[in-house]
Short mmCIF file of C-alpha atoms in Angstrom, two decimals:
data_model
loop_
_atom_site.label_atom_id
_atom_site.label_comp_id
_atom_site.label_asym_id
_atom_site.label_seq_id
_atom_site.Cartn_x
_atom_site.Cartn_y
_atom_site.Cartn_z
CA UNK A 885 20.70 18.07 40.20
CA UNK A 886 20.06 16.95 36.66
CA UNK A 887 20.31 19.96 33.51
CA UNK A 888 16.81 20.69 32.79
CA UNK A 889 16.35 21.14 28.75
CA UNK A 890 14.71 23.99 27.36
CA UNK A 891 11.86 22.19 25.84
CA UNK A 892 10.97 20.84 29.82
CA UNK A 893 12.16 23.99 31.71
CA UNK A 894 9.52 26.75 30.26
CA UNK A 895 6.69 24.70 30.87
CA UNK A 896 8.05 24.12 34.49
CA UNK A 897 9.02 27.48 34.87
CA UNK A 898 5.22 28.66 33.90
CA UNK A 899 3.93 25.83 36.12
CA UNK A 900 5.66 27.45 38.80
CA UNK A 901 4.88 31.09 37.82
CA UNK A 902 0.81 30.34 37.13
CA UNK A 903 0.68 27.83 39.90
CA UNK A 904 -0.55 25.13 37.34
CA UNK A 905 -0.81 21.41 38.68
CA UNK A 906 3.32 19.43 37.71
CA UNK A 907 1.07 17.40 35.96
CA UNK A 908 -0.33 20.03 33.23
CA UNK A 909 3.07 21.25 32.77
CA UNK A 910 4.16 17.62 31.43
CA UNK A 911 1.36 17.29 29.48
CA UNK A 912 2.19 20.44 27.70
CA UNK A 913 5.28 18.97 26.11
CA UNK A 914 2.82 17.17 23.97
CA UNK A 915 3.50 17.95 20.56
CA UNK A 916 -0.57 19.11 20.20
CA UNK A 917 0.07 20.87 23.35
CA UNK A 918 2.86 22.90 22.01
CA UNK A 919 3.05 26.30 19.82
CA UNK A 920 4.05 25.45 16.74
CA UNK A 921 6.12 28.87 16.12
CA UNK A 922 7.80 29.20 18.85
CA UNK A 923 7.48 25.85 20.70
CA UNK A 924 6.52 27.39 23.91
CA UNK A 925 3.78 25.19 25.88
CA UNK A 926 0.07 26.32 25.61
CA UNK A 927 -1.55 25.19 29.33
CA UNK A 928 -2.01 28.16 31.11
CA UNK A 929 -2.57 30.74 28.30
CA UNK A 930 -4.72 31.09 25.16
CA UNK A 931 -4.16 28.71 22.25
CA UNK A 932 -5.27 30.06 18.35
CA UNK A 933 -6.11 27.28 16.20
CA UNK A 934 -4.91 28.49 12.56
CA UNK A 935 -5.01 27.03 9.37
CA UNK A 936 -0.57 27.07 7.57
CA UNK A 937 1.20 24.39 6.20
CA UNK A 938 3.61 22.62 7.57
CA UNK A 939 7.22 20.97 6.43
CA UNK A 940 6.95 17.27 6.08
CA UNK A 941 10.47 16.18 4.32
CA UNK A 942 10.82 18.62 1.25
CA UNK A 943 7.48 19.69 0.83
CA UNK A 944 4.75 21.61 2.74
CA UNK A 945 1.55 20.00 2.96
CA UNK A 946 -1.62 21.86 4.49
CA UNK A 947 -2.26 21.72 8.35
CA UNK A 948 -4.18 22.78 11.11
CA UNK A 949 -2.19 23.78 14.46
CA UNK A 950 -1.92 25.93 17.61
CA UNK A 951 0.17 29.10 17.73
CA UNK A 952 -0.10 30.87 21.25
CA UNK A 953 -1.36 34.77 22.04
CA UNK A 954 1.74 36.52 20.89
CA UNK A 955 2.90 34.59 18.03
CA UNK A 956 -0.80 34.96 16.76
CA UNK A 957 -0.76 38.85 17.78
CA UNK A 958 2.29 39.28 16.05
CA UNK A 959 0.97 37.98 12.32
CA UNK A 960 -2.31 38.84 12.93
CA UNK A 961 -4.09 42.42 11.16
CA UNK A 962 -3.33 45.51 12.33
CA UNK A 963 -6.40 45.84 14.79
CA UNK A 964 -6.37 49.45 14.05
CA UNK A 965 -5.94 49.75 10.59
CA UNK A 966 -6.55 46.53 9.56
CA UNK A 967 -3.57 46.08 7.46
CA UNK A 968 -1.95 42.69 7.13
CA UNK A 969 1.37 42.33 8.70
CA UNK A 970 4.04 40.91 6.23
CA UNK A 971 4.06 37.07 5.93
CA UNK A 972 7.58 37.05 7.63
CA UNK A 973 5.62 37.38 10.83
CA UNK A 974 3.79 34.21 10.34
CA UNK A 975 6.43 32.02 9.21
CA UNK A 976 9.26 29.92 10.34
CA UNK A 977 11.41 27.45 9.11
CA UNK A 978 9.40 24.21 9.91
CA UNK A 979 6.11 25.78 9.65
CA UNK A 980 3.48 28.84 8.08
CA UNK A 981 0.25 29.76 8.79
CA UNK A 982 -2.20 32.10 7.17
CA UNK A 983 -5.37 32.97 8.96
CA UNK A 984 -7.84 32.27 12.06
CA UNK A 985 -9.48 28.63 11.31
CA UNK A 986 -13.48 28.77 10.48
CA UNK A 987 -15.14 31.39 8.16
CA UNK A 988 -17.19 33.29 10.82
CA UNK A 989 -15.72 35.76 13.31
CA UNK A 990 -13.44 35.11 15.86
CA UNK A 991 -15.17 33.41 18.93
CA UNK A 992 -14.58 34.36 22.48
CA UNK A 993 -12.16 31.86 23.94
CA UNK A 994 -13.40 29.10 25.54
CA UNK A 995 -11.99 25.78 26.96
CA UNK A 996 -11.72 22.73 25.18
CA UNK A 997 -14.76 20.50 25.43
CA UNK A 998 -12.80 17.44 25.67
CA UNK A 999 -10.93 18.55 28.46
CA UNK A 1000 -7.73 18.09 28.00
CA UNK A 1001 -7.02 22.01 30.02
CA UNK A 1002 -6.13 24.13 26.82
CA UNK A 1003 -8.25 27.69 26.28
CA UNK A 1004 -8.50 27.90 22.31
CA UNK A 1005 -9.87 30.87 20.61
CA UNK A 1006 -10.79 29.83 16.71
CA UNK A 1007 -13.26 31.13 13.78
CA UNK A 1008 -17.01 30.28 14.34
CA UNK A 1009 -19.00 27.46 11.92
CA UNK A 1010 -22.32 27.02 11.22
CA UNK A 1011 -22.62 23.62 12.84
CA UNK A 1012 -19.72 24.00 15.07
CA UNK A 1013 -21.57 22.42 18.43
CA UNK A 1014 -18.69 22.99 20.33
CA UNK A 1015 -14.45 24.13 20.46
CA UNK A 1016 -11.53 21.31 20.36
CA UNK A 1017 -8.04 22.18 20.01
CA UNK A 1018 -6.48 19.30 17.62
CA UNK A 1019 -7.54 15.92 16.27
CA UNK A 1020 -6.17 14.13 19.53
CA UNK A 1021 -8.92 15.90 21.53
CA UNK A 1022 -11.94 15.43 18.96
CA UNK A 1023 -11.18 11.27 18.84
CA UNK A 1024 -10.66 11.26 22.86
CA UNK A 1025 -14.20 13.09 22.96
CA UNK A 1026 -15.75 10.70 20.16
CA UNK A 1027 -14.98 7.66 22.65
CA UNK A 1028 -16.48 9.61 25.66
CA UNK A 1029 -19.47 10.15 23.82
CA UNK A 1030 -19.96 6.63 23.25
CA UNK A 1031 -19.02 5.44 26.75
CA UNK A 1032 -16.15 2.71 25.69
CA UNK A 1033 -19.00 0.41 26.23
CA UNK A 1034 -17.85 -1.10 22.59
CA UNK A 1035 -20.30 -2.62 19.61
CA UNK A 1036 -22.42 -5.75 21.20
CA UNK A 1037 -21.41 -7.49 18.15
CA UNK A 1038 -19.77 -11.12 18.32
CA UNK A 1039 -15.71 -10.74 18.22
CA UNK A 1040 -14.15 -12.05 15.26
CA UNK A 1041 -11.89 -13.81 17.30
CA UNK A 1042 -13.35 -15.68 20.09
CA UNK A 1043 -16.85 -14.88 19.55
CA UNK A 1044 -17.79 -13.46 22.55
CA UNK A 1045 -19.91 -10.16 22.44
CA UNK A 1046 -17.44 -6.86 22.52
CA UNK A 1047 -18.60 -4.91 25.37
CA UNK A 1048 -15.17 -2.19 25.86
CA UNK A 1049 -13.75 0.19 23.54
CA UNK A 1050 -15.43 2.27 20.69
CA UNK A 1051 -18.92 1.97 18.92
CA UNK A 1052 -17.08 0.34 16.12
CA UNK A 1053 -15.12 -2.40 17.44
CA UNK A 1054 -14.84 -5.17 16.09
CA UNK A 1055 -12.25 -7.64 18.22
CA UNK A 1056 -12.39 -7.53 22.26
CA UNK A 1057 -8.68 -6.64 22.76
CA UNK A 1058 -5.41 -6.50 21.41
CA UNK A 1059 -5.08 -10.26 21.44
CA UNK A 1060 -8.35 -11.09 19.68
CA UNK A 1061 -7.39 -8.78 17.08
CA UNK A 1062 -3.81 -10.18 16.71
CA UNK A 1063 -5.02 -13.65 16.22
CA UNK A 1064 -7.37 -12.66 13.66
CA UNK A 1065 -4.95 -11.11 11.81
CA UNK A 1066 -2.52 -14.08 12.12
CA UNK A 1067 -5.71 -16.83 10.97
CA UNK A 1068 -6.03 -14.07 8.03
CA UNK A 1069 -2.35 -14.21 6.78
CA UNK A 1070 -2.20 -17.98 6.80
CA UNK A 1071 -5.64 -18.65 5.10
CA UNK A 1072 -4.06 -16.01 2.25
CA UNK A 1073 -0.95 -18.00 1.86
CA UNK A 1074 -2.30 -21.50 1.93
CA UNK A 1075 -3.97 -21.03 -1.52
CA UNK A 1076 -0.37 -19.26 -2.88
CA UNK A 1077 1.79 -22.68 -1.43
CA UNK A 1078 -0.99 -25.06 -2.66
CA UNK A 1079 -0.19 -23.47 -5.98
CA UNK A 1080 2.96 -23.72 -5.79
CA UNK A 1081 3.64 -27.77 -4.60
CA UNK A 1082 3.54 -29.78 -7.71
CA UNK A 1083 0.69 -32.57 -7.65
CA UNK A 1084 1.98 -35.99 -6.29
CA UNK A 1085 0.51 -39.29 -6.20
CA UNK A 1086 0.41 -41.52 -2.86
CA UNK A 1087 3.78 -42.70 -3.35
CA UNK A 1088 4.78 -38.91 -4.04
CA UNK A 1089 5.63 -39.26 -7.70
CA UNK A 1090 4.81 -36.88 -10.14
CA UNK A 1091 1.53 -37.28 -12.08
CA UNK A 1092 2.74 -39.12 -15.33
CA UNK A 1093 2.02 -36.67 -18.12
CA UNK A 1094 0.82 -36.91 -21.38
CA UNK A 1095 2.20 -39.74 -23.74
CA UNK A 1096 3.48 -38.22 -27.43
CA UNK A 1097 2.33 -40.04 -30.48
CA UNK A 1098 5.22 -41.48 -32.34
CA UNK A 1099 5.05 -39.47 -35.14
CA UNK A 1100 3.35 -35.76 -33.93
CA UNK A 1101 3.74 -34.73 -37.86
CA UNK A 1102 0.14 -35.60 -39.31
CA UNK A 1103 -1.12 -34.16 -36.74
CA UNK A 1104 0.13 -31.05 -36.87
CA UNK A 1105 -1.06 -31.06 -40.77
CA UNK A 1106 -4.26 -31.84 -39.95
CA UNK A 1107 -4.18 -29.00 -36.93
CA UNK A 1108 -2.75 -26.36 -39.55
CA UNK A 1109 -5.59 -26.91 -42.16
CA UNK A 1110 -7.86 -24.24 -41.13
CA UNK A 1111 -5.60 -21.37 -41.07
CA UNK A 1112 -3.34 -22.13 -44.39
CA UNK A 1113 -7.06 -23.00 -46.39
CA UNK A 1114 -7.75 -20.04 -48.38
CA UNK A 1115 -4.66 -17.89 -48.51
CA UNK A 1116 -6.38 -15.86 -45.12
CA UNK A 1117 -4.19 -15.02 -42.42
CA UNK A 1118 -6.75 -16.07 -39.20
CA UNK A 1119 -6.11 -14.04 -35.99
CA UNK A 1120 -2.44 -15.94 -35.85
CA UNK A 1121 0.91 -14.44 -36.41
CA UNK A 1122 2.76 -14.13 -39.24
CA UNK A 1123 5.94 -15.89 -39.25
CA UNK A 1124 3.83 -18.35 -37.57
CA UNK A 1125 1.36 -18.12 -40.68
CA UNK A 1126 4.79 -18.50 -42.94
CA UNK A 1127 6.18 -21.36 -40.56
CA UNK A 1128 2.33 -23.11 -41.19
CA UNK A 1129 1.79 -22.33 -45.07
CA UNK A 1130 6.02 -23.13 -45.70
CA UNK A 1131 4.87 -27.13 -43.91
CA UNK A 1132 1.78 -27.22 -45.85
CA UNK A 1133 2.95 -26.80 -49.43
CA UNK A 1134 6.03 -29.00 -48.73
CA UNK A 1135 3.92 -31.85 -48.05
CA UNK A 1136 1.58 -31.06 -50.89
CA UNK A 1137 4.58 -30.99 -53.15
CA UNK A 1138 6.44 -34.11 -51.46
CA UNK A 1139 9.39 -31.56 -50.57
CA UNK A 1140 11.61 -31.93 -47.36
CA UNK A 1141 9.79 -30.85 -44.28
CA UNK A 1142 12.60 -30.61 -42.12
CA UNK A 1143 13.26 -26.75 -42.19
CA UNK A 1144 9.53 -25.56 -41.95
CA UNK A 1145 9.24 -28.25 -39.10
CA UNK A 1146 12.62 -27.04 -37.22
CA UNK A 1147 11.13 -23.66 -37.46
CA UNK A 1148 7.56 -24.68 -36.02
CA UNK A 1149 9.71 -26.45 -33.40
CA UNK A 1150 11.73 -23.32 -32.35
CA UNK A 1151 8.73 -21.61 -31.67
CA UNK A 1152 6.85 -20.94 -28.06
CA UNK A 1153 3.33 -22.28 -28.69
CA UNK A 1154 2.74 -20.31 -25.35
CA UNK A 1155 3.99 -17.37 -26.88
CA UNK A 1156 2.76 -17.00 -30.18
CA UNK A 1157 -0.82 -15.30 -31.31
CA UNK A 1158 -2.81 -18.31 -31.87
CA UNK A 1159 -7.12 -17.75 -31.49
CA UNK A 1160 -8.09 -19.30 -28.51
CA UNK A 1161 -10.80 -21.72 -30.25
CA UNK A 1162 -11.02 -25.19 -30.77
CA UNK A 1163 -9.03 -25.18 -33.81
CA UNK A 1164 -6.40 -22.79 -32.49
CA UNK A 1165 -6.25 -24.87 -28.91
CA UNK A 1166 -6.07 -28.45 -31.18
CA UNK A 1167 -3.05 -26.19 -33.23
CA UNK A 1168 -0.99 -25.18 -30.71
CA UNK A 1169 -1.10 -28.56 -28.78
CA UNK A 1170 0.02 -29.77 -32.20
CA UNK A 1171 3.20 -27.42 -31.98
CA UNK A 1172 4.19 -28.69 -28.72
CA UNK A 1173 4.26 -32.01 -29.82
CA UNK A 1174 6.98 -31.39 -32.42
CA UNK A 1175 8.82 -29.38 -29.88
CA UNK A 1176 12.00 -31.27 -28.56
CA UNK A 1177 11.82 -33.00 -24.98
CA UNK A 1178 13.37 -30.73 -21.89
CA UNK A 1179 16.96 -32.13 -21.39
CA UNK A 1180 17.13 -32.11 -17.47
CA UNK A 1181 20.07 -30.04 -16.13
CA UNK A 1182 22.86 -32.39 -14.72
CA UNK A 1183 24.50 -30.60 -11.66
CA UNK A 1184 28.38 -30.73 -11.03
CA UNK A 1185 27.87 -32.33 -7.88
CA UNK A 1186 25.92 -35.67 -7.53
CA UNK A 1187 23.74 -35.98 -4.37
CA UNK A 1188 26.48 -37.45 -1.99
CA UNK A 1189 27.71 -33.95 -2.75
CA UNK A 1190 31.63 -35.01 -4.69
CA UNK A 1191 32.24 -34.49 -8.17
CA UNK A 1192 31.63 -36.89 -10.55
CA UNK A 1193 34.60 -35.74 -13.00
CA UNK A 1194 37.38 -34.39 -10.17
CA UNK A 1195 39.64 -32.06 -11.00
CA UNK A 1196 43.40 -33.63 -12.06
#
C-alpha cells in the first residue's frame, strides 16, 4: 500500500470523517482550496476570505486568501472584549493576514456562487451581488455567465466566425491562435532581414557607389565657406570650426594644406556636430570625400581555406 503524504492524507481523512464525495477531497489540494496558515483543506468546513500579504521571493506583496474557522478564530478579536489578539496569531512564515475582506460586517456564510463546493464567510460590499472564494472561481463564473458561446466575430486565423469560448475571443482554438502568432513573428522580422541584406543587382553585385572627384579639395573650400565667413562659429563644433578656419586661411595665404586637411580627414563626418541644412549636408559630404578609402581586411586563410604565407 503506497505512503500517503500529509498534504493528501487530511483531506482523505476528512473525506472519510464528513462523508464528502473522493472527488472533493482531491480538489481540495488545490492551492485556492487550501488554508493558507495551516495548509489544511477547506471542503467540508467554513473558509474566511482575509486580506495579508504574502512571501513572494524576499518580499511580501499584498494578497487576498482563505484561512479556515480556527486559524481565523484564533487571530480574530476577542468576541467578548473586543481586544485584538497579538499579530503572532495571524502570521506565519510564508504568509500574514490582517482583517476580514470588505468594509461592511461580517456576512453569514454562504456557498460559493460559482460552485466550486467551498462555504466562505467574508465582509459585505455595497455592490457585492454575490460571494466567491478566490480569483479562480470569479473567471470560471465570468465564462458561465456568458455561456462559452464565444464573440461571433471572424477568427483572425481562418476567418471563420468564433462561436466557443469567452465573449472576448478572438481566435477559434489553440491552433488558430498559434498560427496567428507565428504569421505575426515572421511579418515583424521580414522588415528587420530586408534591412539587413545589402542591395544587389541581377547578377548579385553590389550597387556601384558613388564615384570621387579627383581632387575632393575645392570642394571642400567651397563647402566650408559659410561657416569660416564672418569669424561666427555656426551650430558646428569646435575643433571642427579650427580644422575648417586652419584650411581656409592656408589657402588664402598659399600655405601647405596638408596638416589642416589630415586633420579634416581624421575626423567622423558622421560624428561630428554639423547643422543638418543644405550647407551643413553639402559640408559634411565634402569631409568624406577627403577621408581615405576603407582598406579591406585580408584574412589569414584564402577561400580554399590554406595559408597563403605557411608557417616554416
Amino acid at each position: 500500500m503506497p505512503v500517503l503524504t500529509a498534504t493528501l492524507y487530511g483531506p482523505l481523512h476528512r473525506a472519510l470523517r464528513l462523508d464528502v464525495p473522493l472527488v472533493e477531497s482531491v480538489m481540495g489540494r488545490r492551492e485556492d482550496q487550501l488554508c493558507v496558515m495551516c495548509t489544511n483543506g477547506l471542503l467540508g468546513g467554513t473558509a474566511y476570505v482575509v486580506d495579508g500579504s504574502r512571501r513572494r521571493g524576499r518580499r511580501r506583496r499584498p494578497a487576498r486568501f482563505l484561512v479556515c474557522k480556527p486559524c481565523y478564530e484564533r487571530g480574530a478579536p476577542d468576541p467578548e472584549t473586543g481586544l485584538t489578539r497579538a499579530a503572532s496569531t495571524r502570521q506565519t512564515a510564508a504568509a500574514q493576514w490582517w482583517d476580514l475582506a470588505g468594509r461592511g460586517p461580517a456576512l453569514p456564510p454562504q456557498p460559493c456562487i460559482a460552485g466550486c463546493g467551498l462555504t466562505v464567510v467574508r465582509g459585505a460590499e455595497p455592490l457585492m451581488l454575490g460571494v466567491t472564494c478566490s480569483r479562480a472561481c470569479r473567471t470560471s463564473l465570468t465564462r458561465k455567465r456568458h455561456g462559452g458561446q464565444g464573440s461571433g466575430l471572424p477568427c483572425g486565423a481562418c476567418g471563420e466566425p468564433v462561436t466557443t469560448g469567452r465573449a472576448d475571443s478572438a481566435y477559434c482554438n489553440a491552433a488558430c491562435r498559434q498560427k496567428a502568432y507565428r504569421r505575426r513573428k515572421t511579418d515583424r522580422a521580414a522588415p528587420k532581414a530586408a534591412a539587413r541584406t545589402p542591395a544587389l543587382t541581377r547578377d548579385r553585385k553590389p550597387a556601384p557607389k558613388a564615384a570621387r572627384p579627383a581632387d575632393p579639395v575645392p570642394e571642400l573650400l567651397a563647402a566650408l565657406a559659410p561657416f569660416v565667413a564672418g569669424g561666427l562659429v555656426l551650430d558646428i563644433s569646435q575643433a571642427l570650426y579650427r580644422s575648417l578656419y586652419r584650411l581656409h586661411t592656408a589657402h588664402l595665404r598659399g600655405h601647405d594644406q596638408t596638416t589642416p586637411l589630415a586633420r579634416l580627414a581624421a575626423m567622423d563626418p558622421d560624428r561630428v556636430k554639423i547643422p543638418d541644412t543644405a550647407a551643413g549636408r553639402r559640408l559634411r559630404t565634402a569631409l568624406h570625400q577627403i577621408r581615405p578609402a576603407p582598406t579591406p581586411t585580408r584574412s589569414r586563410n584564402n577561400h580554399t581555406g590554406t595559408d597563403p604565407h605557411p608557417h616554416p
